[in-house]
């Protein structure tokens, strides 16, 4: 007997597909009986967590009988002083993922629409689907570049949120400062721009903006940041959002009181001050990206130049096969199928050694298949 014949989940949940994460290392080890597995699938920091964060975590282990600080006061203080913001302009989340859900719960009525330049991060759609709102995908332009005119052309009376992921996951392309200003200038004032800067620290172009400078400009914008990427803290789950005080106040209404655990709070507070780790991670990523570009060029593979810590590579019709063969050799990347990019894989930038292992494996797979 199926109990759910009688107890019906909400109808809109039929529309929600489970998130498909990168395969974890242990699973691939078990499946293919491998000792060494290299994971380049979830854009994690290959240098590991900030050492200062690890120290802070060890110092707080004995406090775990206590509830976390519901206001994350110390972390807010650290972020506010680092970015010269007011604490009232901040909300901390159990990862930026939670903030996307909270934003959706705060702003989306069932008749509302969100605009998502696509392909992009699937959590935006998830939040909208959860609320029964409608997702309007707007294809990125040539070379996956942002197309502000196309975005503006899809704005309707129902548009509530416009998501901008810059650098964009999975393409690595970014919205220039001038383009963001154009977007903010032309969007109706009742549309909130959600600027996801999860990868902002990896951007190297002079005309990139992380969006924070626009928070106090009078434009309706909210900026998301995470400790999962450059700070290397994906496992503890912590991110934050920055907006004007009134926007933050509304979102606080839907937040669970103890959403950010103690270890996440102390780790993030330490990590934001760990300039050395951030700098080393930035440099390692920059040279790792160059290492990958060079190899892809030599292999005759087209790639999209990335402002982020991953590279989208066009492998061709055999992309799924190549992805599976890489798995068997103990190298986890992401197949582009989830984004409708069936000829692509997305490869996170690893350490020099990890990148080398990927390049060698890729070369031998392509050679074997006579794809070179
Ligand atoms: C990884 C990522 C995040 C951050 O997620 P967390 O929940 O903070 O780990 C946010 N946005 C994008 C586009 C990402 O790729």
Short mmCIF file of C-alpha atoms and ligand atoms in Angstrom, two decimals:
data_model
loop_
_atom_site.label_atom_id
_atom_site.label_comp_id
_atom_site.label_asym_id
_atom_site.label_seq_id
_atom_site.Cartn_x
_atom_site.Cartn_y
_atom_site.Cartn_z
CA UNK A 1 0.00 0.00 0.00
CA UNK A 2 1.27 3.42 -0.88
CA UNK A 3 0.66 5.73 2.07
CA UNK A 4 0.98 8.77 -0.20
CA UNK A 5 -2.23 7.75 -1.97
CA UNK A 6 -3.99 9.25 1.01
CA UNK A 7 -1.59 11.87 2.27
CA UNK A 8 -0.83 14.18 -0.60
CA UNK A 9 2.34 16.31 -0.67
CA UNK A 10 1.78 19.78 -2.17
CA UNK A 11 1.13 19.51 -5.92
CA UNK A 12 3.90 21.91 -6.88
CA UNK A 13 6.46 19.50 -5.42
CA UNK A 14 5.91 17.32 -8.50
CA UNK A 15 7.85 20.00 -10.36
CA UNK A 16 10.87 19.86 -8.07
CA UNK A 17 13.78 17.74 -9.19
CA UNK A 18 16.29 16.75 -6.51
CA UNK A 19 19.58 18.65 -6.63
CA UNK A 20 22.26 16.62 -8.38
CA UNK A 21 25.54 17.20 -6.53
CA UNK A 22 29.03 16.21 -7.69
CA UNK A 23 29.74 12.59 -6.75
CA UNK A 24 31.48 12.32 -3.38
CA UNK A 25 35.00 10.87 -3.26
CA UNK A 26 34.07 7.86 -1.09
CA UNK A 27 31.38 6.76 -3.55
CA UNK A 28 33.78 6.70 -6.49
CA UNK A 29 36.42 4.93 -4.38
CA UNK A 30 33.90 2.22 -3.52
CA UNK A 31 32.32 1.92 -6.96
CA UNK A 32 35.55 1.52 -8.89
CA UNK A 33 37.71 0.11 -6.10
CA UNK A 34 40.18 3.00 -6.19
CA UNK A 35 42.47 4.45 -3.53
CA UNK A 36 43.19 7.78 -5.11
CA UNK A 37 40.32 9.89 -6.29
CA UNK A 38 40.56 13.50 -7.44
CA UNK A 39 37.39 15.55 -7.09
CA UNK A 40 37.10 18.47 -9.49
CA UNK A 41 33.31 18.55 -9.47
CA UNK A 42 32.04 20.98 -6.84
CA UNK A 43 34.29 24.03 -7.12
CA UNK A 44 35.78 23.41 -3.69
CA UNK A 45 39.05 24.94 -2.54
CA UNK A 46 41.84 22.46 -3.40
CA UNK A 47 44.16 24.03 -0.80
CA UNK A 48 41.79 23.04 2.01
CA UNK A 49 40.09 25.19 4.64
CA UNK A 50 41.62 28.35 6.05
CA UNK A 51 44.02 27.17 8.82
CA UNK A 52 42.77 30.01 11.03
CA UNK A 53 39.23 28.64 10.68
CA UNK A 54 40.41 25.20 11.75
CA UNK A 55 42.05 26.66 14.87
CA UNK A 56 38.89 28.53 15.73
CA UNK A 57 36.80 25.38 15.33
CA UNK A 58 39.05 23.36 17.66
CA UNK A 59 38.80 26.08 20.28
CA UNK A 60 35.01 25.94 20.27
CA UNK A 61 34.41 22.21 20.44
CA UNK A 62 33.80 22.32 24.19
CA UNK A 63 31.03 24.89 23.68
CA UNK A 64 28.86 22.57 21.61
CA UNK A 65 26.43 21.96 24.46
CA UNK A 66 25.27 25.58 23.93
CA UNK A 67 22.97 26.84 21.20
CA UNK A 68 24.64 29.01 18.60
CA UNK A 69 24.29 32.79 18.70
CA UNK A 70 21.00 33.33 16.85
CA UNK A 71 22.21 36.71 15.63
CA UNK A 72 25.73 35.54 14.64
CA UNK A 73 26.94 38.77 16.23
CA UNK A 74 30.70 38.22 16.00
CA UNK A 75 30.56 37.03 12.41
CA UNK A 76 28.36 39.96 11.38
CA UNK A 77 30.82 42.29 13.08
CA UNK A 78 33.73 40.75 11.22
CA UNK A 79 31.97 40.94 7.83
CA UNK A 80 30.71 44.47 8.48
CA UNK A 81 34.16 45.73 9.33
CA UNK A 82 35.84 43.87 6.45
CA UNK A 83 33.46 45.34 3.86
CA UNK A 84 32.66 48.63 5.66
CA UNK A 85 28.96 47.81 6.03
CA UNK A 86 26.45 48.14 8.83
CA UNK A 87 25.58 44.93 10.68
CA UNK A 88 21.91 45.65 10.01
CA UNK A 89 22.65 45.24 6.30
CA UNK A 90 23.63 41.59 6.83
CA UNK A 91 21.91 38.25 7.18
CA UNK A 92 23.91 35.06 7.71
CA UNK A 93 22.74 31.76 6.25
CA UNK A 94 23.44 28.04 6.48
CA UNK A 95 25.27 28.42 3.17
CA UNK A 96 24.20 30.83 0.43
CA UNK A 97 21.79 28.05 -0.61
CA UNK A 98 19.68 28.70 2.46
CA UNK A 99 19.63 32.41 1.68
CA UNK A 100 18.21 31.70 -1.78
CA UNK A 101 15.40 29.71 -0.16
CA UNK A 102 14.79 32.45 2.42
CA UNK A 103 14.71 35.09 -0.31
CA UNK A 104 12.19 33.01 -2.23
CA UNK A 105 10.03 32.58 0.88
CA UNK A 106 10.22 36.30 1.58
CA UNK A 107 9.41 37.66 -1.87
CA UNK A 108 7.70 35.12 -4.11
CA UNK A 109 3.93 34.82 -4.44
CA UNK A 110 2.60 32.04 -6.69
CA UNK A 111 1.85 34.51 -9.49
CA UNK A 112 5.36 35.98 -9.46
CA UNK A 113 8.14 35.36 -11.95
CA UNK A 114 11.89 35.16 -11.56
CA UNK A 115 14.30 35.76 -14.42
CA UNK A 116 17.36 33.52 -14.63
CA UNK A 117 20.02 34.00 -17.33
CA UNK A 118 20.61 30.38 -18.31
CA UNK A 119 22.32 28.05 -17.85
CA UNK A 120 22.99 28.95 -14.23
CA UNK A 121 22.84 27.70 -10.65
CA UNK A 122 19.83 25.41 -10.12
CA UNK A 123 18.98 26.66 -6.62
CA UNK A 124 17.30 29.78 -8.05
CA UNK A 125 14.74 27.60 -9.84
CA UNK A 126 14.39 25.44 -6.74
CA UNK A 127 13.43 28.42 -4.56
CA UNK A 128 10.88 29.64 -7.09
CA UNK A 129 9.39 26.18 -7.60
CA UNK A 130 9.07 25.73 -3.86
CA UNK A 131 6.89 28.83 -3.70
CA UNK A 132 4.94 27.93 -6.84
CA UNK A 133 6.38 30.93 -8.69
CA UNK A 134 7.37 30.82 -12.34
CA UNK A 135 10.92 30.58 -13.66
CA UNK A 136 11.67 32.53 -16.82
CA UNK A 137 15.01 31.34 -18.20
CA UNK A 138 16.73 33.78 -20.56
CA UNK A 139 19.51 32.17 -22.61
CA UNK A 140 22.97 33.66 -22.23
CA UNK A 141 24.32 35.15 -25.47
CA UNK A 142 27.20 34.18 -27.75
CA UNK A 143 30.00 32.51 -25.79
CA UNK A 144 27.68 32.43 -22.75
CA UNK A 145 28.08 36.17 -22.26
CA UNK A 146 25.37 38.04 -20.35
CA UNK A 147 22.84 39.77 -22.54
CA UNK A 148 21.24 42.62 -20.60
CA UNK A 149 18.82 43.55 -23.40
CA UNK A 150 17.49 39.99 -23.51
CA UNK A 151 16.97 40.02 -19.74
CA UNK A 152 15.14 43.34 -19.89
CA UNK A 153 12.99 42.07 -22.76
CA UNK A 154 11.62 39.32 -20.51
CA UNK A 155 10.53 41.62 -17.68
CA UNK A 156 6.77 41.59 -17.15
CA UNK A 157 4.33 42.94 -14.54
CA UNK A 158 4.92 39.67 -12.65
CA UNK A 159 8.72 39.85 -12.51
CA UNK A 160 9.85 39.96 -8.88
CA UNK A 161 13.46 38.78 -8.85
CA UNK A 162 16.24 38.86 -11.43
CA UNK A 163 19.13 36.54 -10.61
CA UNK A 164 22.63 37.44 -11.72
CA UNK A 165 25.29 34.88 -10.94
CA UNK A 166 28.62 36.58 -11.67
CA UNK A 167 30.96 34.87 -12.30
CA UNK A 168 28.28 32.53 -13.55
CA UNK A 169 28.13 28.88 -12.58
CA UNK A 170 28.62 26.79 -14.82
CA UNK A 171 30.00 29.06 -17.57
CA UNK A 172 32.55 31.20 -15.70
CA UNK A 173 31.43 34.28 -17.62
CA UNK A 174 30.65 37.52 -15.77
CA UNK A 175 28.53 40.65 -15.92
CA UNK A 176 30.65 43.78 -16.30
CA UNK A 177 30.19 46.80 -14.07
CA UNK A 178 28.75 48.75 -16.98
CA UNK A 179 26.26 45.97 -17.76
CA UNK A 180 25.13 45.77 -14.14
CA UNK A 181 24.57 49.53 -14.09
CA UNK A 182 22.58 49.29 -17.31
CA UNK A 183 20.46 46.50 -15.84
CA UNK A 184 19.80 48.36 -12.59
CA UNK A 185 18.96 51.55 -14.46
CA UNK A 186 16.40 49.93 -16.74
CA UNK A 187 14.75 47.43 -14.40
CA UNK A 188 11.51 48.63 -12.81
CA UNK A 189 12.05 49.67 -9.17
CA UNK A 190 9.77 46.86 -7.98
CA UNK A 191 12.16 44.19 -9.28
CA UNK A 192 14.86 42.99 -6.88
CA UNK A 193 18.20 42.04 -8.43
CA UNK A 194 19.82 39.11 -6.66
CA UNK A 195 23.55 39.29 -7.32
CA UNK A 196 25.20 35.96 -6.49
CA UNK A 197 28.90 36.61 -5.97
CA UNK A 198 29.80 33.12 -4.74
CA UNK A 199 32.87 33.18 -7.02
CA UNK A 200 33.69 36.90 -6.85
CA UNK A 201 37.09 36.36 -5.23
CA UNK A 202 38.37 34.49 -8.27
CA UNK A 203 37.55 37.24 -10.78
CA UNK A 204 40.55 38.99 -12.28
CA UNK A 205 39.12 41.38 -14.91
CA UNK A 206 39.29 45.10 -14.14
CA UNK A 207 35.64 45.71 -15.04
CA UNK A 208 34.27 43.02 -12.73
CA UNK A 209 32.17 44.09 -9.74
CA UNK A 210 31.05 41.96 -6.79
CA UNK A 211 27.93 44.13 -6.61
CA UNK A 212 28.50 45.36 -3.04
CA UNK A 213 29.12 48.95 -4.12
CA UNK A 214 25.51 49.14 -5.37
CA UNK A 215 23.83 48.13 -2.09
CA UNK A 216 23.83 51.70 -0.80
CA UNK A 217 23.14 53.26 -4.18
CA UNK A 218 19.36 53.27 -3.91
CA UNK A 219 18.94 50.44 -6.43
CA UNK A 220 17.01 47.36 -5.23
CA UNK A 221 19.80 44.80 -5.06
CA UNK A 222 20.81 42.03 -2.69
CA UNK A 223 24.27 40.49 -2.85
CA UNK A 224 25.01 36.88 -1.87
CA UNK A 225 28.37 35.62 -0.69
CA UNK A 226 29.57 32.26 0.59
CA UNK A 227 32.36 30.79 2.69
CA UNK A 228 32.19 27.56 0.66
CA UNK A 229 34.45 28.55 -2.20
CA UNK A 230 37.61 30.64 -1.70
CA UNK A 231 37.53 30.23 2.10
CA UNK A 232 37.36 26.45 1.74
CA UNK A 233 34.55 25.94 4.25
CA UNK A 234 31.87 24.18 2.17
CA UNK A 235 31.52 21.49 4.84
CA UNK A 236 30.43 23.79 7.67
CA UNK A 237 27.79 25.66 5.61
CA UNK A 238 27.89 29.42 5.91
CA UNK A 239 27.10 32.30 3.60
CA UNK A 240 25.71 35.81 3.89
CA UNK A 241 23.59 38.36 2.09
CA UNK A 242 23.99 42.13 1.97
CA UNK A 243 21.17 44.57 1.24
CA UNK A 244 19.51 47.64 2.69
CA UNK A 245 18.25 47.28 6.22
CA UNK A 246 14.56 47.03 5.26
CA UNK A 247 15.17 44.17 2.84
CA UNK A 248 17.23 42.32 5.46
CA UNK A 249 14.51 42.89 8.10
CA UNK A 250 11.93 41.19 5.87
CA UNK A 251 14.14 38.17 5.23
CA UNK A 252 14.91 37.81 8.94
CA UNK A 253 11.20 37.06 9.46
CA UNK A 254 11.47 33.70 7.70
CA UNK A 255 14.84 32.68 9.17
CA UNK A 256 15.02 29.85 11.72
CA UNK A 257 16.57 31.22 14.92
CA UNK A 258 19.59 28.89 15.01
CA UNK A 259 20.20 28.44 11.30
CA UNK A 260 23.98 28.88 11.45
CA UNK A 261 25.79 26.48 13.77
CA UNK A 262 28.48 27.58 16.21
CA UNK A 263 31.39 25.99 14.37
CA UNK A 264 30.34 27.62 11.11
CA UNK A 265 30.12 31.02 12.82
CA UNK A 266 33.56 30.86 14.43
CA UNK A 267 35.18 29.34 11.34
CA UNK A 268 33.84 32.06 9.06
CA UNK A 269 34.80 34.81 11.51
CA UNK A 270 38.39 33.56 11.46
CA UNK A 271 38.47 32.87 7.71
CA UNK A 272 37.45 36.35 6.63
CA UNK A 273 40.55 37.71 8.36
CA UNK A 274 42.82 35.06 6.85
CA UNK A 275 44.20 37.18 4.01
CA UNK A 276 47.11 34.82 3.51
CA UNK A 277 44.86 31.83 2.76
CA UNK A 278 42.62 33.89 0.47
CA UNK A 279 45.61 35.26 -1.43
CA UNK A 280 47.21 31.82 -1.80
CA UNK A 281 43.89 30.36 -3.00
CA UNK A 282 43.43 33.17 -5.51
CA UNK A 283 46.96 32.71 -6.91
CA UNK A 284 46.71 28.91 -7.05
CA UNK A 285 43.42 29.22 -8.91
CA UNK A 286 44.80 31.71 -11.39
CA UNK A 287 47.76 29.54 -12.33
CA UNK A 288 45.65 26.37 -12.28
CA UNK A 289 43.24 27.97 -14.73
CA UNK A 290 46.16 28.78 -17.07
CA UNK A 291 47.44 25.22 -16.76
CA UNK A 292 44.02 23.87 -17.80
CA UNK A 293 43.60 26.38 -20.66
CA UNK A 294 46.98 25.40 -22.09
CA UNK A 295 46.17 21.68 -21.92
CA UNK A 296 42.71 22.11 -23.45
CA UNK A 297 44.19 24.11 -26.32
CA UNK A 298 46.79 21.41 -26.94
CA UNK A 299 44.04 18.79 -26.92
CA UNK A 300 42.04 20.88 -29.37
CA UNK A 301 39.17 21.31 -26.91
CA UNK A 302 37.14 24.52 -26.91
CA UNK A 303 36.70 26.13 -23.51
CA UNK A 304 35.04 29.25 -22.14
CA UNK A 305 37.42 31.69 -20.45
CA UNK A 306 36.52 31.70 -16.80
CA UNK A 307 36.57 34.36 -14.10
CA UNK A 308 35.96 31.59 -11.61
CA UNK A 309 37.49 28.43 -10.13
CA UNK A 310 36.15 26.08 -12.80
CA UNK A 311 36.26 25.86 -16.57
CA UNK A 312 33.48 24.78 -18.93
CA UNK A 313 34.96 22.64 -21.69
CA UNK A 314 33.36 21.46 -24.90
CA UNK A 315 34.24 17.82 -25.37
CA UNK A 316 31.73 17.06 -28.14
CA UNK A 317 29.13 14.36 -28.64
CA UNK A 318 31.16 11.94 -26.48
CA UNK A 319 31.10 14.19 -23.41
CA UNK A 320 29.02 11.81 -21.30
CA UNK A 321 31.32 8.92 -22.22
CA UNK A 322 34.40 10.96 -21.40
CA UNK A 323 32.87 11.96 -18.05
CA UNK A 324 32.21 8.30 -17.22
CA UNK A 325 35.68 7.21 -18.29
CA UNK A 326 37.21 9.93 -16.10
CA UNK A 327 35.19 8.58 -13.17
CA UNK A 328 36.59 5.09 -13.75
CA UNK A 329 40.07 6.57 -13.61
CA UNK A 330 39.21 8.23 -10.32
CA UNK A 331 38.65 11.77 -11.57
CA UNK A 332 35.31 13.36 -10.77
CA UNK A 333 34.17 16.27 -12.94
CA UNK A 334 30.65 17.47 -13.68
CA UNK A 335 28.83 16.39 -16.85
CA UNK A 336 27.04 19.35 -18.46
CA UNK A 337 23.79 17.43 -19.00
CA UNK A 338 22.15 18.96 -15.90
CA UNK A 339 22.42 22.35 -17.60
CA UNK A 340 21.40 21.05 -21.01
CA UNK A 341 25.06 21.24 -22.08
CA UNK A 342 25.33 17.65 -23.27
CA UNK A 343 28.62 18.22 -25.11
CA UNK A 344 30.34 19.82 -22.13
CA UNK A 345 31.96 19.02 -18.83
CA UNK A 346 32.66 21.52 -16.05
CA UNK A 347 36.02 21.04 -14.40
CA UNK A 348 36.93 22.68 -11.10
CA UNK A 349 40.46 24.03 -10.88
CA UNK A 350 42.53 21.80 -8.60
CA UNK A 351 46.12 21.83 -7.38
CA UNK A 352 48.87 21.53 -9.99
CA UNK A 353 49.06 17.78 -9.33
CA UNK A 354 45.28 17.29 -9.53
CA UNK A 355 45.08 19.25 -12.77
CA UNK A 356 47.94 17.19 -14.19
CA UNK A 357 46.16 13.95 -13.29
CA UNK A 358 43.02 15.22 -15.01
CA UNK A 359 44.90 16.30 -18.13
CA UNK A 360 46.71 12.95 -18.44
CA UNK A 361 43.51 10.97 -17.96
CA UNK A 362 41.64 13.14 -20.45
CA UNK A 363 44.39 12.75 -23.01
CA UNK A 364 44.46 8.97 -22.75
CA UNK A 365 40.65 8.70 -22.99
CA UNK A 366 40.56 10.90 -26.08
CA UNK A 367 43.46 8.99 -27.66
CA UNK A 368 41.88 5.60 -27.02
CA UNK A 369 38.64 6.71 -28.61
CA UNK A 370 40.49 8.27 -31.54
CA UNK A 371 38.96 11.59 -30.62
CA UNK A 372 42.24 13.46 -30.88
C1 LIG B 1 28.56 27.15 -4.53
C2 LIG B 1 27.59 28.21 -4.87
C3 LIG B 1 26.95 28.94 -3.88
C4 LIG B 1 27.25 28.75 -2.44
O1 LIG B 1 26.57 27.75 -1.87
P1 LIG B 1 26.68 27.46 -0.31
O2 LIG B 1 25.30 27.07 0.01
O3 LIG B 1 27.12 28.71 0.39
O4 LIG B 1 27.68 26.36 -0.19
C5 LIG B 1 26.08 29.95 -4.24
N1 LIG B 1 25.86 30.23 -5.53
C6 LIG B 1 26.49 29.56 -6.51
C7 LIG B 1 26.27 29.95 -7.90
C8 LIG B 1 27.36 28.52 -6.21
O5 LIG B 1 27.93 27.84 -7.20
#
